[in-house]
Short mmCIF file of C-alpha atoms (C1' of nucleotides) in Angstrom, two decimals:
data_model
loop_
_atom_site.label_atom_id
_atom_site.label_comp_id
_atom_site.label_asym_id
_atom_site.label_seq_id
_atom_site.Cartn_x
_atom_site.Cartn_y
_atom_site.Cartn_z
CA MET A 94 -44.56 3.06 -40.73
CA GLU A 95 -47.09 4.04 -38.12
CA THR A 96 -47.41 7.57 -36.87
CA ILE A 97 -45.31 8.24 -33.81
CA LYS A 98 -48.34 8.58 -31.56
CA GLY A 99 -50.28 5.65 -30.23
CA ARG A 100 -47.49 3.13 -30.10
CA LYS A 101 -47.52 2.01 -26.50
CA ASP A 102 -46.19 -1.51 -26.89
CA GLY A 103 -42.45 -1.10 -26.70
CA TYR A 104 -39.98 0.23 -24.25
CA HIS A 105 -40.54 3.72 -25.54
CA HIS A 106 -43.93 5.28 -25.12
CA GLY A 107 -43.94 7.61 -28.06
CA ASP A 108 -46.10 10.38 -26.66
CA LEU A 109 -45.41 10.32 -22.98
CA ARG A 110 -45.56 14.03 -22.39
CA ASN A 111 -49.10 14.37 -23.71
CA ALA A 112 -50.16 11.19 -21.98
CA LEU A 113 -48.92 12.52 -18.65
CA VAL A 114 -50.62 15.85 -19.15
CA GLY A 115 -53.84 14.03 -19.97
CA ALA A 116 -53.66 11.94 -16.83
CA ALA A 117 -52.81 15.03 -14.79
CA ILE A 118 -55.80 16.84 -16.28
CA ASP A 119 -58.03 14.01 -15.12
CA LEU A 120 -56.55 14.27 -11.64
CA ALA A 121 -57.02 18.04 -11.53
CA THR A 122 -60.57 17.78 -12.84
CA ALA A 123 -61.45 15.32 -10.12
CA GLY A 124 -59.55 16.80 -7.20
CA GLY A 125 -58.07 20.18 -8.00
CA PRO A 126 -54.42 21.18 -8.07
CA GLU A 127 -53.45 19.29 -4.91
CA ALA A 128 -54.56 16.09 -6.63
CA VAL A 129 -52.01 16.54 -9.42
CA VAL A 130 -49.57 13.96 -8.10
CA LEU A 131 -46.70 13.16 -10.40
CA ARG A 132 -46.39 9.55 -9.28
CA GLU A 133 -50.09 8.93 -9.78
CA ALA A 134 -50.06 10.41 -13.27
CA ALA A 135 -47.12 8.16 -14.16
CA ARG A 136 -48.90 5.18 -12.64
CA ARG A 137 -51.98 5.80 -14.77
CA VAL A 138 -49.91 6.04 -17.90
CA GLY A 139 -48.14 2.85 -16.92
CA VAL A 140 -44.70 4.31 -16.61
CA SER A 141 -42.19 4.77 -13.83
CA PRO A 142 -42.34 8.07 -11.88
CA THR A 143 -38.89 9.17 -12.95
CA ALA A 144 -39.79 8.88 -16.62
CA ALA A 145 -41.77 12.07 -16.19
CA TYR A 146 -38.54 13.95 -15.56
CA ARG A 147 -37.55 13.44 -19.19
CA HIS A 148 -40.46 15.72 -20.13
CA PHE A 149 -41.02 17.97 -17.14
CA ALA A 150 -38.69 19.79 -14.79
CA GLY A 151 -40.73 18.38 -11.92
CA GLN A 152 -44.20 18.22 -10.44
CA GLY A 153 -44.58 21.99 -10.62
CA ASP A 154 -43.90 21.95 -14.30
CA LEU A 155 -46.54 19.26 -14.87
CA LEU A 156 -49.00 21.23 -12.79
CA PHE A 157 -48.19 24.30 -14.84
CA ALA A 158 -49.16 22.48 -18.03
CA VAL A 159 -52.49 21.52 -16.50
CA LYS A 160 -53.03 25.06 -15.30
CA SER A 161 -52.51 26.43 -18.79
CA HIS A 162 -54.97 23.90 -20.14
CA GLY A 163 -57.50 25.02 -17.54
CA GLN A 164 -57.12 28.66 -18.53
CA ASP A 165 -57.74 27.75 -22.15
CA ALA A 166 -60.80 25.69 -21.24
CA LEU A 167 -62.17 28.61 -19.26
CA ALA A 168 -61.76 30.96 -22.23
CA VAL A 169 -63.54 28.47 -24.46
CA ALA A 170 -66.46 28.25 -22.05
CA MET A 171 -66.73 32.03 -21.92
CA ARG A 172 -66.70 32.36 -25.67
CA ALA A 173 -69.43 29.74 -25.93
CA GLU A 174 -71.56 31.62 -23.45
CA ILE A 175 -71.31 34.84 -25.45
CA ALA A 176 -72.42 32.97 -28.54
CA ALA A 177 -75.31 31.39 -26.64
CA SER A 178 -76.44 34.75 -25.32
CA GLY A 179 -77.60 35.73 -28.78
CA ALA A 180 -76.08 39.17 -28.28
CA ALA A 181 -72.78 38.54 -30.02
CA ALA A 182 -71.34 41.42 -32.00
CA GLY A 183 -72.97 41.51 -35.43
CA SER A 184 -76.06 39.59 -34.32
CA ALA A 185 -79.49 40.90 -35.12
CA ARG A 186 -80.03 41.79 -31.52
CA ALA A 187 -76.78 43.72 -31.43
CA GLU A 188 -77.87 45.72 -34.46
CA ALA A 189 -81.25 46.52 -32.96
CA ASP A 190 -80.01 47.81 -29.60
CA PRO A 191 -76.24 47.95 -29.38
CA GLY A 192 -76.24 49.24 -25.80
CA ALA A 193 -78.46 46.49 -24.43
CA ALA A 194 -76.48 43.91 -26.39
CA ALA A 195 -73.22 45.18 -24.94
CA VAL A 196 -74.66 44.86 -21.45
CA GLU A 197 -75.86 41.38 -22.28
CA ARG A 198 -72.45 40.41 -23.62
CA THR A 199 -70.82 41.68 -20.47
CA LYS A 200 -73.10 39.54 -18.38
CA ALA A 201 -72.54 36.60 -20.68
CA VAL A 202 -68.80 36.82 -20.15
CA GLY A 203 -69.31 36.68 -16.41
CA ARG A 204 -71.88 33.96 -16.70
CA GLY A 205 -69.52 31.84 -18.77
CA TYR A 206 -66.80 32.32 -16.20
CA LEU A 207 -69.06 31.24 -13.35
CA ARG A 208 -70.69 28.39 -15.24
CA PHE A 209 -67.29 26.92 -15.92
CA ALA A 210 -66.21 27.40 -12.31
CA PHE A 211 -69.26 25.54 -11.00
CA ALA A 212 -69.26 22.85 -13.69
CA GLU A 213 -65.54 22.09 -13.37
CA PRO A 214 -64.47 23.26 -9.93
CA GLY A 215 -61.34 21.15 -9.86
CA MET A 216 -60.07 22.49 -13.15
CA PHE A 217 -61.12 26.03 -12.28
CA ARG A 218 -59.16 25.92 -9.03
CA THR A 219 -56.21 24.53 -10.93
CA ALA A 220 -56.39 27.31 -13.51
CA PHE A 221 -55.92 29.81 -10.70
CA CYS A 222 -53.72 27.88 -8.33
CA ARG A 223 -50.52 29.32 -6.95
CA ILE A 224 -47.51 27.83 -8.57
CA ALA A 225 -43.86 27.97 -7.68
CA MET A 226 -42.37 29.65 -10.72
CA PRO A 227 -38.94 28.25 -11.46
CA MET A 228 -36.68 31.23 -10.89
CA ASP A 229 -33.76 31.95 -13.11
CA ALA A 230 -30.65 31.98 -10.96
CA GLU A 231 -29.05 34.91 -12.76
CA THR A 232 -31.82 37.40 -13.33
CA GLY A 233 -33.89 36.41 -10.32
CA GLN A 234 -36.91 36.66 -12.59
CA PRO A 235 -39.32 33.86 -13.38
CA THR A 236 -37.86 31.82 -16.22
CA ARG A 237 -41.21 31.05 -17.76
CA ASP A 238 -43.38 33.98 -18.68
CA ASP A 239 -45.67 34.84 -15.83
CA ASN A 240 -48.05 33.46 -18.38
CA ASP A 241 -51.61 33.83 -17.23
CA ASN A 242 -52.06 33.76 -20.94
CA PHE A 243 -55.63 34.73 -20.25
CA SER A 244 -57.25 35.30 -23.53
CA SER A 245 -60.29 35.57 -21.30
CA PHE A 246 -58.90 38.88 -20.10
CA ASP A 247 -59.02 40.17 -23.66
CA MET A 248 -62.65 39.14 -23.96
CA LEU A 249 -63.45 41.09 -20.84
CA SER A 250 -61.62 44.17 -22.14
CA THR A 251 -63.54 43.98 -25.38
CA VAL A 252 -67.01 43.90 -23.85
CA LEU A 253 -66.08 46.73 -21.50
CA ASP A 254 -64.91 48.79 -24.46
CA ASP A 255 -68.27 48.10 -26.09
CA LEU A 256 -70.00 49.32 -22.96
CA VAL A 257 -68.21 52.64 -23.40
CA ALA A 258 -68.69 52.76 -27.16
CA THR A 259 -72.44 52.35 -26.84
CA GLY A 260 -72.61 55.04 -24.17
CA ARG A 261 -73.63 52.67 -21.42
CA MET A 262 -70.51 53.24 -19.40
CA SER A 263 -68.82 56.54 -18.70
CA PRO A 264 -65.28 56.67 -20.12
CA ARG A 265 -64.29 58.06 -16.76
CA ARG A 266 -65.05 54.68 -15.20
CA ARG A 267 -63.32 52.66 -17.87
CA PRO A 268 -59.82 52.52 -16.32
CA GLY A 269 -59.61 49.64 -13.92
CA ALA A 270 -63.00 48.31 -14.91
CA GLU A 271 -61.46 44.93 -15.78
CA VAL A 272 -60.22 44.56 -12.25
CA ALA A 273 -63.57 45.37 -10.69
CA ALA A 274 -65.47 43.06 -13.01
CA TRP A 275 -63.00 40.22 -12.72
CA SER A 276 -62.92 40.54 -8.95
CA GLY A 277 -66.67 40.31 -8.67
CA VAL A 278 -67.09 37.10 -10.59
CA HIS A 279 -63.91 35.49 -9.35
CA GLY A 280 -64.80 36.18 -5.74
CA LEU A 281 -68.18 34.52 -6.13
CA ALA A 282 -66.63 31.52 -7.83
CA ILE A 283 -64.03 31.01 -5.12
CA LEU A 284 -66.37 31.60 -2.21
CA VAL A 285 -68.83 29.04 -3.55
CA ILE A 286 -66.24 26.47 -4.55
CA ASP A 287 -63.96 26.76 -1.54
CA GLY A 288 -66.56 26.56 1.17
CA PRO A 289 -67.70 29.86 2.67
CA LEU A 290 -70.67 30.16 0.32
CA ALA A 291 -70.98 26.47 -0.46
CA MET A 292 -74.53 26.53 0.85
CA LEU A 293 -75.54 28.29 -2.33
CA ARG A 294 -76.84 25.64 -4.69
CA GLY A 295 -79.27 25.18 -7.52
CA GLU A 296 -81.78 27.99 -7.67
CA ALA A 297 -80.15 30.07 -4.94
CA LEU A 298 -76.82 29.83 -6.71
CA ALA A 299 -78.30 30.86 -10.05
CA ALA A 300 -79.95 33.84 -8.35
CA SER A 301 -76.67 34.84 -6.75
CA VAL A 302 -74.94 34.69 -10.10
CA GLU A 303 -77.49 36.99 -11.69
CA ASN A 304 -77.45 39.27 -8.68
CA VAL A 305 -73.68 39.66 -8.78
CA LEU A 306 -73.71 40.26 -12.52
CA GLU A 307 -76.47 42.86 -12.20
CA THR A 308 -74.70 44.64 -9.33
CA LEU A 309 -71.50 44.67 -11.33
CA VAL A 310 -73.13 46.14 -14.44
CA GLN A 311 -74.95 48.74 -12.37
CA GLY A 312 -71.73 49.72 -10.66
CA LEU A 313 -69.80 49.97 -13.89
CA CYS A 314 -72.53 51.90 -15.68
CA ALA A 315 -73.44 54.27 -12.86
CA GLN A 316 -73.80 57.79 -14.18
CA ASP A 317 -72.80 60.21 -11.43
CA MET B 287 -48.29 27.12 42.91
CA GLU B 288 -47.48 28.43 39.51
CA THR B 289 -50.06 28.72 36.81
CA ILE B 290 -50.24 25.68 34.60
CA LYS B 291 -48.81 27.58 31.65
CA GLY B 292 -45.13 28.25 31.19
CA ARG B 293 -43.70 25.15 32.74
CA LYS B 294 -41.59 23.70 29.97
CA ASP B 295 -38.88 22.00 31.98
CA GLY B 296 -40.24 18.55 32.59
CA TYR B 297 -41.41 15.66 30.55
CA HIS B 298 -44.81 17.23 30.30
CA HIS B 299 -45.14 20.49 28.46
CA GLY B 300 -48.11 21.95 30.25
CA ASP B 301 -49.61 23.95 27.40
CA LEU B 302 -48.72 21.99 24.33
CA ARG B 303 -51.91 22.58 22.42
CA ASN B 304 -51.59 26.36 22.53
CA ALA B 305 -47.88 26.16 21.82
CA LEU B 306 -48.51 24.07 18.71
CA VAL B 307 -51.23 26.40 17.50
CA GLY B 308 -48.86 29.33 18.01
CA ALA B 309 -46.12 27.68 16.00
CA ALA B 310 -48.63 26.71 13.31
CA ILE B 311 -49.84 30.32 13.17
CA ASP B 312 -46.29 31.45 12.52
CA LEU B 313 -45.99 28.90 9.73
CA ALA B 314 -49.27 29.97 8.14
CA THR B 315 -48.39 33.64 8.43
CA ALA B 316 -45.11 33.04 6.64
CA GLY B 317 -46.21 30.54 4.02
CA GLY B 318 -49.95 30.07 3.94
CA PRO B 319 -51.93 26.91 4.65
CA GLU B 320 -49.59 24.56 2.77
CA ALA B 321 -46.82 25.63 5.16
CA VAL B 322 -48.74 24.35 8.19
CA VAL B 323 -46.70 21.19 8.61
CA LEU B 324 -47.41 19.21 11.75
CA ARG B 325 -43.87 17.91 12.12
CA GLU B 326 -42.39 21.38 11.78
CA ALA B 327 -44.73 22.84 14.38
CA ALA B 328 -43.77 20.05 16.77
CA ARG B 329 -40.08 20.63 16.00
CA ARG B 330 -40.39 24.32 16.84
CA VAL B 331 -42.08 23.57 20.12
CA GLY B 332 -39.40 21.01 20.89
CA VAL B 333 -41.63 18.00 21.03
CA SER B 334 -41.99 14.78 19.07
CA PRO B 335 -44.40 14.82 16.12
CA THR B 336 -46.71 12.23 17.60
CA ALA B 337 -47.22 14.30 20.73
CA ALA B 338 -49.43 16.57 18.65
CA TYR B 339 -51.90 13.69 18.29
CA ARG B 340 -52.73 13.99 21.98
CA HIS B 341 -54.26 17.39 21.21
CA PHE B 342 -55.33 17.25 17.59
CA ALA B 343 -57.00 14.60 15.48
CA GLY B 344 -54.32 15.20 12.86
CA GLN B 345 -52.76 17.83 10.65
CA GLY B 346 -56.14 18.90 9.35
CA ASP B 347 -57.34 19.58 12.85
CA LEU B 348 -54.30 21.73 13.59
CA LEU B 349 -54.82 23.62 10.35
CA PHE B 350 -58.44 24.13 11.31
CA ALA B 351 -57.40 25.83 14.53
CA VAL B 352 -55.14 28.19 12.60
CA LYS B 353 -57.90 28.89 10.12
CA SER B 354 -60.28 29.88 12.89
CA HIS B 355 -57.63 32.17 14.31
CA GLY B 356 -57.21 33.78 10.91
CA GLN B 357 -60.93 34.42 10.59
CA ASP B 358 -60.92 36.11 13.97
CA ALA B 359 -57.90 38.22 13.07
CA LEU B 360 -59.64 39.32 9.88
CA ALA B 361 -62.73 40.39 11.80
CA VAL B 362 -60.56 42.38 14.22
CA ALA B 363 -58.85 44.17 11.34
CA MET B 364 -62.19 45.05 9.79
CA ARG B 365 -63.55 46.41 13.05
CA ALA B 366 -60.43 48.53 13.46
CA GLU B 367 -60.86 49.95 9.98
CA ILE B 368 -64.43 51.00 10.70
CA ALA B 369 -63.26 52.79 13.82
CA ALA B 370 -60.44 54.46 11.90
CA SER B 371 -62.85 55.65 9.21
CA GLY B 372 -64.38 58.12 11.64
CA ALA B 373 -67.82 57.15 10.39
CA ALA B 374 -68.67 54.64 13.08
CA ALA B 375 -72.29 54.54 14.20
CA GLY B 376 -72.84 57.27 16.78
CA SER B 377 -69.88 59.36 15.66
CA ALA B 378 -70.32 63.06 14.95
CA ARG B 379 -69.99 62.40 11.28
CA ALA B 380 -72.65 59.73 11.38
CA GLU B 381 -75.02 62.17 13.09
CA ALA B 382 -74.38 64.89 10.53
CA ASP B 383 -74.98 62.80 7.43
CA PRO B 384 -76.13 59.27 8.21
CA GLY B 385 -76.33 58.26 4.57
CA ALA B 386 -72.79 59.30 3.70
CA ALA B 387 -71.54 57.72 6.91
CA ALA B 388 -73.24 54.43 6.05
CA VAL B 389 -71.56 54.48 2.65
CA GLU B 390 -68.25 55.23 4.30
CA ARG B 391 -68.72 52.42 6.78
CA THR B 392 -69.48 50.03 3.96
CA LYS B 393 -66.29 51.00 2.22
CA ALA B 394 -64.38 50.78 5.47
CA VAL B 395 -65.52 47.19 5.94
CA GLY B 396 -64.21 46.30 2.52
CA ARG B 397 -61.03 48.30 3.02
CA GLY B 398 -60.34 46.48 6.28
CA TYR B 399 -60.87 43.15 4.57
CA LEU B 400 -58.44 44.02 1.78
CA ARG B 401 -55.87 45.67 4.03
CA PHE B 402 -55.69 42.52 6.08
CA ALA B 403 -55.44 40.35 2.99
CA PHE B 404 -52.50 42.34 1.64
CA ALA B 405 -50.78 42.82 4.99
CA GLU B 406 -51.06 39.16 6.00
CA PRO B 407 -51.50 37.16 2.82
CA GLY B 408 -50.41 33.88 4.37
CA MET B 409 -52.93 34.12 7.18
CA PHE B 410 -55.63 35.40 4.85
CA ARG B 411 -55.18 32.45 2.54
CA THR B 412 -55.28 30.16 5.53
CA ALA B 413 -58.49 31.74 6.81
CA PHE B 414 -60.14 30.75 3.52
CA CYS B 415 -58.34 27.55 2.69
CA ARG B 416 -60.19 24.38 1.83
CA ILE B 417 -60.12 21.92 4.64
CA ALA B 418 -61.03 18.27 4.77
CA MET B 419 -63.86 18.27 7.26
CA PRO B 420 -63.78 15.15 9.39
CA MET B 421 -66.98 13.38 8.45
CA ASP B 422 -69.10 11.61 10.98
CA ALA B 423 -69.39 7.98 9.92
CA GLU B 424 -73.05 7.66 10.92
CA THR B 425 -74.72 10.84 9.75
CA GLY B 426 -72.37 11.50 6.85
CA GLN B 427 -72.37 15.12 7.94
CA PRO B 428 -69.35 17.14 9.00
CA THR B 429 -68.71 16.49 12.67
CA ARG B 430 -67.49 19.98 13.39
CA ASP B 431 -69.80 22.82 12.52
CA ASP B 432 -69.12 24.03 9.02
CA ASN B 433 -67.92 26.89 11.12
CA ASP B 434 -66.91 29.86 9.06
CA ASN B 435 -67.71 31.54 12.29
CA PHE B 436 -67.41 34.76 10.37
CA SER B 437 -68.35 37.51 12.69
CA SER B 438 -67.12 39.55 9.76
CA PHE B 439 -70.21 38.45 7.89
CA ASP B 440 -72.35 40.05 10.59
CA MET B 441 -70.45 43.31 10.23
CA LEU B 442 -71.15 43.29 6.53
CA SER B 443 -74.85 42.63 7.09
CA THR B 444 -75.03 45.50 9.53
CA VAL B 445 -73.53 48.12 7.25
CA LEU B 446 -75.75 46.96 4.40
CA ASP B 447 -78.79 47.30 6.64
CA ASP B 448 -77.65 50.84 7.42
CA LEU B 449 -77.40 51.55 3.71
CA VAL B 450 -81.08 50.65 3.42
CA ALA B 451 -82.10 52.43 6.62
CA THR B 452 -80.55 55.69 5.44
CA GLY B 453 -82.24 55.40 2.08
CA ARG B 454 -79.02 54.96 0.16
CA MET B 455 -79.87 51.48 -1.00
CA SER B 456 -83.19 50.27 -2.34
CA PRO B 457 -84.73 47.57 -0.13
CA ARG B 458 -85.34 45.71 -3.36
CA ARG B 459 -81.61 45.25 -3.77
CA ARG B 460 -81.00 44.21 -0.20
CA PRO B 461 -81.44 40.44 -0.58
CA GLY B 462 -78.20 38.87 -1.63
CA ALA B 463 -76.27 42.10 -1.21
CA GLU B 464 -73.85 40.40 1.18
CA VAL B 465 -72.90 37.93 -1.50
CA ALA B 466 -72.24 40.61 -4.11
CA ALA B 467 -70.22 42.77 -1.72
CA TRP B 468 -68.23 39.88 -0.31
CA SER B 469 -67.52 38.51 -3.77
CA GLY B 470 -66.14 41.82 -4.97
CA VAL B 471 -63.61 42.31 -2.22
CA HIS B 472 -62.71 38.64 -1.90
CA GLY B 473 -62.09 38.32 -5.60
CA LEU B 474 -59.71 41.26 -5.62
CA ALA B 475 -57.88 39.89 -2.60
CA ILE B 476 -57.41 36.46 -4.12
CA LEU B 477 -56.47 37.68 -7.57
CA VAL B 478 -53.79 39.94 -6.16
CA ILE B 479 -52.45 37.46 -3.62
CA ASP B 480 -52.52 34.37 -5.80
CA GLY B 481 -50.86 35.77 -8.87
CA PRO B 482 -53.16 36.85 -11.70
CA LEU B 483 -53.22 40.47 -10.51
CA ALA B 484 -49.97 40.37 -8.60
CA MET B 485 -48.65 43.16 -10.77
CA LEU B 486 -50.85 45.54 -8.84
CA ARG B 487 -48.70 47.08 -6.15
CA GLY B 488 -48.35 50.23 -4.11
CA GLU B 489 -50.27 53.10 -5.65
CA ALA B 490 -51.88 51.02 -8.38
CA LEU B 491 -53.11 48.54 -5.80
CA ALA B 492 -54.55 51.27 -3.59
CA ALA B 493 -56.32 52.73 -6.61
CA SER B 494 -57.76 49.32 -7.51
CA VAL B 495 -59.02 48.89 -3.98
CA GLU B 496 -60.85 52.20 -4.07
CA ASN B 497 -62.12 51.53 -7.56
CA VAL B 498 -63.58 48.17 -6.56
CA LEU B 499 -65.16 49.62 -3.43
CA GLU B 500 -66.66 52.50 -5.40
CA THR B 501 -68.01 50.20 -8.11
CA LEU B 502 -69.52 47.97 -5.46
CA VAL B 503 -71.25 50.83 -3.65
CA GLN B 504 -72.53 52.24 -6.91
CA GLY B 505 -73.89 48.88 -7.90
CA LEU B 506 -75.57 48.27 -4.57
CA CYS B 507 -77.05 51.77 -4.40
CA ALA B 508 -78.18 52.03 -8.04
CA GLN B 509 -81.67 53.50 -8.22
CA ASP B 510 -83.43 52.05 -11.23
"C1'" DG C 180 -23.85 -2.37 -38.98
"C1'" DG C 181 -22.22 -0.13 -35.19
"C1'" DT C 182 -22.71 3.79 -31.86
"C1'" DG C 183 -24.60 7.66 -29.33
"C1'" DG C 184 -28.21 10.30 -27.48
"C1'" DA C 185 -33.02 10.28 -26.29
"C1'" DT C 186 -35.98 7.92 -23.37
"C1'" DG C 187 -37.10 4.61 -20.32
"C1'" DT C 188 -35.98 1.64 -15.49
"C1'" DT C 189 -34.60 0.56 -10.63
"C1'" DA C 190 -32.71 2.04 -6.19
"C1'" DA C 191 -32.34 5.25 -2.78
"C1'" DC C 192 -32.84 9.69 0.03
"C1'" DG C 193 -35.32 12.78 2.87
"C1'" DC C 194 -39.50 14.76 3.63
"C1'" DC C 195 -44.49 14.18 5.11
"C1'" DG C 196 -48.74 12.28 7.89
"C1'" DT C 197 -49.91 8.69 10.88
"C1'" DG C 198 -50.52 4.21 13.89
"C1'" DC C 199 -48.58 1.31 17.61
"C1'" DA C 200 -46.18 0.05 21.63
"C1'" DC C 201 -43.86 1.91 25.42
"C1'" DA C 202 -42.13 5.55 28.99
"C1'" DT C 203 -43.09 8.99 32.32
"C1'" DG C 204 -44.93 11.35 35.89
"C1'" DG C 205 -48.66 14.06 38.38
"C1'" DC C 206 -52.93 13.34 40.90
"C1'" DG C 207 -56.36 11.08 43.35
"C1'" DC C 208 -57.77 7.24 46.05
"C1'" DG C 209 -57.10 3.77 49.59
"C1'" DC D 113 -48.34 8.46 53.03
"C1'" DG D 114 -47.82 5.44 49.22
"C1'" DC D 115 -49.27 3.57 45.08
"C1'" DG D 116 -51.37 2.81 40.85
"C1'" DC D 117 -53.83 4.95 36.93
"C1'" DC D 118 -54.35 7.68 33.05
"C1'" DA D 119 -53.13 11.74 30.56
"C1'" DT D 120 -49.34 13.01 28.05
"C1'" DG D 121 -45.00 12.55 25.70
"C1'" DT D 122 -41.33 9.26 23.10
"C1'" DG D 123 -39.41 5.99 19.50
"C1'" DC D 124 -40.09 3.29 15.78
"C1'" DA D 125 -42.14 1.92 11.64
"C1'" DC D 126 -44.98 2.23 7.40
"C1'" DG D 127 -46.42 3.96 3.12
"C1'" DG D 128 -46.65 7.91 -0.09
"C1'" DC D 129 -44.63 11.91 -1.98
"C1'" DG D 130 -40.93 14.57 -4.94
"C1'" DT D 131 -36.47 14.08 -6.58
"C1'" DT D 132 -31.58 12.45 -7.69
"C1'" DA D 133 -28.21 9.13 -9.48
"C1'" DA D 134 -26.79 5.22 -11.94
"C1'" DC D 135 -28.08 1.93 -15.25
"C1'" DA D 136 -30.82 -0.16 -19.43
"C1'" DT D 137 -32.88 -0.02 -23.93
"C1'" DC D 138 -33.93 1.25 -28.41
"C1'" DC D 139 -34.00 4.33 -32.64
"C1'" DA D 140 -31.64 6.91 -35.97
"C1'" DC D 141 -27.95 8.35 -38.25
"C1'" DC D 142 -23.16 7.77 -40.21
#
DNA sequence: GGTGGATGTTAACGCCGTGCACATGGCGCG
DNA sequence: CGCGCCATGTGCACGGCGTTAACATCCACC
């Protein structure tokens, strides 16, 4: 007997949920969250629109799955950028000058975030799109965990801790540092992607990225 | 003869365009850009949906008008915050310590931006929403100016210039400073409004605002 | 080997944005 | 003064969307 996946011939699809998510991911990648159209995803999979309701509560639920995927993809990109920076914890460079390496890791985290945003704007916007959380009628609380599963947030916390541990950042500034750092990079990403700073491209964009990262590190590591 | 406005009795409205924009502003204020529904605006004004097409190219054009209004409202809020800071150019405080006043003005600009974002999230999101620019068939360029008329951008440039003039900020750091400053406050606004940092409220939110502003100023004014 | 529940289908509803033909009525021109 | 023209508003229709309800199909288990 064949594995359950991959059998598309019959009346039953076999792996419809994943197929729909895949199609929806393509839509989001190409056009952002507003392009995640349930009927179109079903069309691409070759199935009737209502079939999707056997696997998702509705369009919002499908979009939510894509959003989660986008958050994961972002975290992967950030992790890759840290590795590429050559300043990962335990690397030779980190041993030689832990403080400088911590700074470099901090910048790498931001650089990974922004690289992903500019390389995959549709998916980035989807990863941060507003979503109507299905509310539980009784408790009045969101049924699904607010999620924002952001493992990327943990990466940010870690490099900021390292900044303190190596003496680069005053412990006094540590509280709330995640918010300041996240805000800086996220703001640049959104402003460039959504229009206001769309004129930044190529070399100018790369310069802006480095400028924002440098300003952020300077602000976080200021002594007085 | 009466003024043209205010005559609603007859077949002709008399000021339909403004009335529609007003209704659309209410919609955006309450629910953000996705709530700007042409049919609903027409319904509220008491007119058929297609009547709107005599005054707007389509829904996108109506949304564009609301967006422009939102940008203006943001600039007004920022200007008010500078005045309220007591550190406006020419004030007694500015005379006594120009450098400190310039720093305070810079923070006030950011504070005004964020205050507006949190007080009017729907309109703020609308002011920065993506919009399908009607493309000119011949040139392939947007027919309407990319706009982002941002007079707020000018305010930001001015306070940054003052930071340099008073010696608080190194001229070397001046290029691109607008982008870094704007990114920092915009990122915080979006992250709080759109969900990821929605848990920040009340006192914690106020603290985050001040923390981001302080980090930004420190980063911009760093000496080395 | 039948039967039931999971998983698909078709039909239909009410929104939305939008184009087309027609109605209305104020204003300027003869 | 009257009349016709054009700006402005109306009704109707179309296709696309999300979503519900009723029906069909097939697999898996007793």
